[in-house]
Amino acid sequence: MTEASEKPDNRQNPIRPIVGVGAVVFNGPEVLLIRRGKPPKENEWSLPGGAQLLGETTYEAAVREIREETGLTIQPTCVLDVVDYIDKTPEGAIQFHYTLIDFLAVTTGGILQAGTDAIDARFFPLEEALALPLWTETQRLIELGAAKMKQLDTEAPS
């Protein structure tokens, strides 16, 4: 038996990175954020998302995770970026390691309500969202998503 088969894929203290998916979701000029209910970053505002399941595409995972955490259905438009979240204990051990694939998306339906891993979910005006104490990658992704949405709007045929 290898070390990988002897230890389950725990999210905390993992033996390998976990693939996570998320989305920068816009509803007009507002961006969707959730307040996380579990570690890592418990109680902090974040992009909705979670772990990809076996047999699921990243696109399917993003749609499922946003629905589970917010009650909303989305239409991902493109992969926005891929980032790594690595958190270490004071002793230097890896506590969390996620490779996060973040999509740009728009809402297509549903009723906004916090679910599963979220303790709150709401849309914020862009400037208000960016003024929150966010992980630097979350802030960067929101800014990148807003710029991409503006670019897509200007490229749309009239």
mmCIF file of C-alpha atoms in Angstrom:
data_model
loop_
_atom_site.group_PDB
_atom_site.id
_atom_site.type_symbol
_atom_site.label_atom_id
_atom_site.label_comp_id
_atom_site.label_asym_id
_atom_site.label_seq_id
_atom_site.Cartn_x
_atom_site.Cartn_y
_atom_site.Cartn_z
ATOM 1 C CA MET A 1 0.000 0.000 0.000
ATOM 2 C CA THR A 2 1.248 3.467 -0.820
ATOM 3 C CA GLU A 3 1.105 6.385 1.573
ATOM 4 C CA ALA A 4 -1.618 7.942 -0.596
ATOM 5 C CA SER A 5 -3.874 4.895 -0.257
ATOM 6 C CA GLU A 6 -3.307 4.594 3.492
ATOM 7 C CA LYS A 7 -4.608 8.049 4.383
ATOM 8 C CA PRO A 8 -8.012 9.418 3.339
ATOM 9 C CA ASP A 9 -8.244 12.665 1.362
ATOM 10 C CA ASN A 10 -8.754 14.928 4.343
ATOM 11 C CA ARG A 11 -9.251 18.604 3.617
ATOM 12 C CA GLN A 12 -7.289 19.507 6.709
ATOM 13 C CA ASN A 13 -3.692 18.207 6.787
ATOM 14 C CA PRO A 14 -3.980 16.758 3.259
ATOM 15 C CA ILE A 15 -1.504 14.442 1.564
ATOM 16 C CA ARG A 16 -2.050 16.155 -1.811
ATOM 17 C CA PRO A 17 -3.658 19.374 -3.075
ATOM 18 C CA ILE A 18 -7.446 19.362 -3.354
ATOM 19 C CA VAL A 19 -9.073 20.741 -6.508
ATOM 20 C CA GLY A 20 -11.578 23.420 -5.649
ATOM 21 C CA VAL A 21 -13.814 25.469 -7.912
ATOM 22 C CA GLY A 22 -15.386 28.833 -7.360
ATOM 23 C CA ALA A 23 -16.969 31.655 -9.258
ATOM 24 C CA VAL A 24 -16.995 35.406 -9.424
ATOM 25 C CA VAL A 25 -20.746 35.742 -9.968
ATOM 26 C CA PHE A 26 -22.297 38.971 -11.186
ATOM 27 C CA ASN A 27 -25.923 40.023 -11.142
ATOM 28 C CA GLY A 28 -25.791 43.259 -13.093
ATOM 29 C CA PRO A 29 -23.350 45.578 -11.288
ATOM 30 C CA GLU A 30 -23.288 43.512 -8.096
ATOM 31 C CA VAL A 31 -20.973 40.657 -7.128
ATOM 32 C CA LEU A 32 -21.891 37.610 -5.032
ATOM 33 C CA LEU A 33 -20.025 36.841 -1.808
ATOM 34 C CA ILE A 34 -20.586 34.291 0.930
ATOM 35 C CA ARG A 35 -19.521 34.352 4.559
ATOM 36 C CA ARG A 36 -17.762 31.026 5.109
ATOM 37 C CA GLY A 37 -19.149 28.742 7.806
ATOM 38 C CA LYS A 38 -16.170 26.364 7.977
ATOM 39 C CA PRO A 39 -12.364 26.527 7.841
ATOM 40 C CA PRO A 40 -10.372 27.644 6.064
ATOM 41 C CA LYS A 41 -11.223 31.338 6.359
ATOM 42 C CA GLU A 42 -14.227 30.630 8.586
ATOM 43 C CA ASN A 43 -16.461 33.694 9.116
ATOM 44 C CA GLU A 44 -14.744 35.619 6.301
ATOM 45 C CA TRP A 45 -16.378 36.919 3.129
ATOM 46 C CA SER A 46 -15.309 34.870 0.138
ATOM 47 C CA LEU A 47 -16.251 33.742 -3.335
ATOM 48 C CA PRO A 48 -18.678 30.813 -3.339
ATOM 49 C CA GLY A 49 -17.218 27.454 -4.266
ATOM 50 C CA GLY A 50 -15.941 24.152 -2.982
ATOM 51 C CA ALA A 51 -14.301 20.840 -3.801
ATOM 52 C CA GLN A 52 -14.708 19.080 -7.118
ATOM 53 C CA LEU A 53 -16.253 15.608 -6.859
ATOM 54 C CA LEU A 54 -14.930 12.512 -8.592
ATOM 55 C CA GLY A 55 -16.431 12.214 -12.086
ATOM 56 C CA GLU A 56 -17.517 15.851 -12.162
ATOM 57 C CA THR A 57 -16.142 18.445 -14.577
ATOM 58 C CA THR A 58 -14.925 21.730 -13.125
ATOM 59 C CA TYR A 59 -17.821 23.465 -14.893
ATOM 60 C CA GLU A 60 -20.342 21.078 -13.288
ATOM 61 C CA ALA A 61 -18.650 21.499 -9.908
ATOM 62 C CA ALA A 62 -18.885 25.296 -10.105
ATOM 63 C CA VAL A 63 -22.594 25.190 -10.979
ATOM 64 C CA ARG A 64 -23.296 22.668 -8.181
ATOM 65 C CA GLU A 65 -21.248 24.456 -5.515
ATOM 66 C CA ILE A 66 -22.804 27.859 -6.180
ATOM 67 C CA ARG A 67 -26.292 26.302 -6.088
ATOM 68 C CA GLU A 68 -25.519 24.493 -2.798
ATOM 69 C CA GLU A 69 -23.987 27.533 -1.104
ATOM 70 C CA THR A 70 -26.332 30.243 -2.394
ATOM 71 C CA GLY A 71 -29.493 28.727 -3.897
ATOM 72 C CA LEU A 72 -28.654 30.370 -7.236
ATOM 73 C CA THR A 73 -28.159 28.870 -10.662
ATOM 74 C CA ILE A 74 -25.338 30.310 -12.724
ATOM 75 C CA GLN A 75 -23.951 30.333 -16.228
ATOM 76 C CA PRO A 76 -20.148 30.227 -16.166
ATOM 77 C CA THR A 77 -18.754 32.210 -19.092
ATOM 78 C CA CYS A 78 -15.032 31.399 -18.856
ATOM 79 C CA VAL A 79 -12.253 30.312 -16.533
ATOM 80 C CA LEU A 80 -11.089 33.519 -14.896
ATOM 81 C CA ASP A 81 -7.931 32.242 -13.203
ATOM 82 C CA VAL A 82 -6.351 29.390 -11.262
ATOM 83 C CA VAL A 83 -4.905 30.148 -7.822
ATOM 84 C CA ASP A 84 -3.379 28.195 -4.973
ATOM 85 C CA TYR A 85 -4.400 28.505 -1.348
ATOM 86 C CA ILE A 86 -1.769 27.015 0.963
ATOM 87 C CA ASP A 87 -2.099 27.498 4.713
ATOM 88 C CA LYS A 88 0.546 26.268 7.141
ATOM 89 C CA THR A 89 0.528 25.714 10.885
ATOM 90 C CA PRO A 90 2.946 27.748 13.040
ATOM 91 C CA GLU A 91 5.226 24.690 12.903
ATOM 92 C CA GLY A 92 5.268 24.795 9.093
ATOM 93 C CA ALA A 93 3.052 21.769 8.368
ATOM 94 C CA ILE A 94 0.568 22.103 5.505
ATOM 95 C CA GLN A 95 -2.868 22.565 7.074
ATOM 96 C CA PHE A 96 -4.796 23.280 3.849
ATOM 97 C CA HIS A 97 -3.760 23.124 0.191
ATOM 98 C CA TYR A 98 -6.298 23.904 -2.514
ATOM 99 C CA THR A 99 -5.779 24.473 -6.212
ATOM 100 C CA LEU A 100 -8.726 26.734 -7.022
ATOM 101 C CA ILE A 101 -10.201 27.075 -10.500
ATOM 102 C CA ASP A 102 -12.294 30.232 -10.564
ATOM 103 C CA PHE A 103 -14.903 30.901 -13.229
ATOM 104 C CA LEU A 104 -16.558 34.138 -14.263
ATOM 105 C CA ALA A 105 -20.332 33.671 -14.148
ATOM 106 C CA VAL A 106 -23.716 35.373 -14.230
ATOM 107 C CA THR A 107 -26.879 34.382 -12.393
ATOM 108 C CA THR A 108 -29.639 32.662 -14.331
ATOM 109 C CA GLY A 109 -32.163 31.904 -11.580
ATOM 110 C CA GLY A 110 -32.834 30.669 -8.088
ATOM 111 C CA ILE A 111 -33.484 32.419 -4.792
ATOM 112 C CA LEU A 112 -30.496 33.778 -2.887
ATOM 113 C CA GLN A 113 -30.095 32.094 0.490
ATOM 114 C CA ALA A 114 -27.073 30.824 2.397
ATOM 115 C CA GLY A 115 -26.749 27.048 2.383
ATOM 116 C CA THR A 116 -24.313 24.207 3.170
ATOM 117 C CA ASP A 117 -20.921 25.785 3.982
ATOM 118 C CA ALA A 118 -22.118 29.422 3.951
ATOM 119 C CA ILE A 119 -23.568 31.303 6.922
ATOM 120 C CA ASP A 120 -24.512 34.309 4.773
ATOM 121 C CA ALA A 121 -24.773 35.014 1.059
ATOM 122 C CA ARG A 122 -25.468 38.323 -0.602
ATOM 123 C CA PHE A 123 -24.799 40.549 -3.556
ATOM 124 C CA PHE A 124 -22.666 43.621 -2.961
ATOM 125 C CA PRO A 125 -22.128 46.658 -5.143
ATOM 126 C CA LEU A 126 -18.624 46.251 -6.567
ATOM 127 C CA GLU A 127 -17.005 49.085 -4.579
ATOM 128 C CA GLU A 128 -18.604 47.869 -1.335
ATOM 129 C CA ALA A 129 -17.369 44.316 -1.945
ATOM 130 C CA LEU A 130 -13.841 45.525 -2.624
ATOM 131 C CA ALA A 131 -13.884 47.557 0.614
ATOM 132 C CA LEU A 132 -14.478 44.401 2.696
ATOM 133 C CA PRO A 133 -11.522 42.671 4.400
ATOM 134 C CA LEU A 134 -10.996 40.016 1.719
ATOM 135 C CA TRP A 135 -8.193 37.567 0.987
ATOM 136 C CA THR A 136 -5.955 39.349 -1.521
ATOM 137 C CA GLU A 137 -6.670 36.705 -4.187
ATOM 138 C CA THR A 138 -10.431 37.138 -3.702
ATOM 139 C CA GLN A 139 -10.101 40.880 -4.201
ATOM 140 C CA ARG A 140 -7.885 40.392 -7.255
ATOM 141 C CA LEU A 141 -10.343 37.904 -8.783
ATOM 142 C CA ILE A 142 -13.292 40.265 -8.257
ATOM 143 C CA GLU A 143 -11.359 43.088 -9.937
ATOM 144 C CA LEU A 144 -10.330 40.764 -12.776
ATOM 145 C CA GLY A 145 -13.920 39.559 -13.156
ATOM 146 C CA ALA A 146 -15.301 43.101 -13.251
ATOM 147 C CA ALA A 147 -12.784 44.078 -15.946
ATOM 148 C CA LYS A 148 -13.631 40.960 -17.973
ATOM 149 C CA MET A 149 -17.386 41.636 -17.666
ATOM 150 C CA LYS A 150 -16.822 45.189 -18.913
ATOM 151 C CA GLN A 151 -14.777 43.806 -21.818
ATOM 152 C CA LEU A 152 -17.500 41.252 -22.653
ATOM 153 C CA ASP A 153 -20.173 43.976 -22.531
ATOM 154 C CA THR A 154 -18.236 46.155 -24.975
ATOM 155 C CA GLU A 155 -17.662 43.198 -27.301
ATOM 156 C CA ALA A 156 -21.353 42.236 -27.383
ATOM 157 C CA PRO A 157 -23.085 43.073 -30.657
ATOM 158 C CA SER A 158 -25.534 45.983 -30.466
#
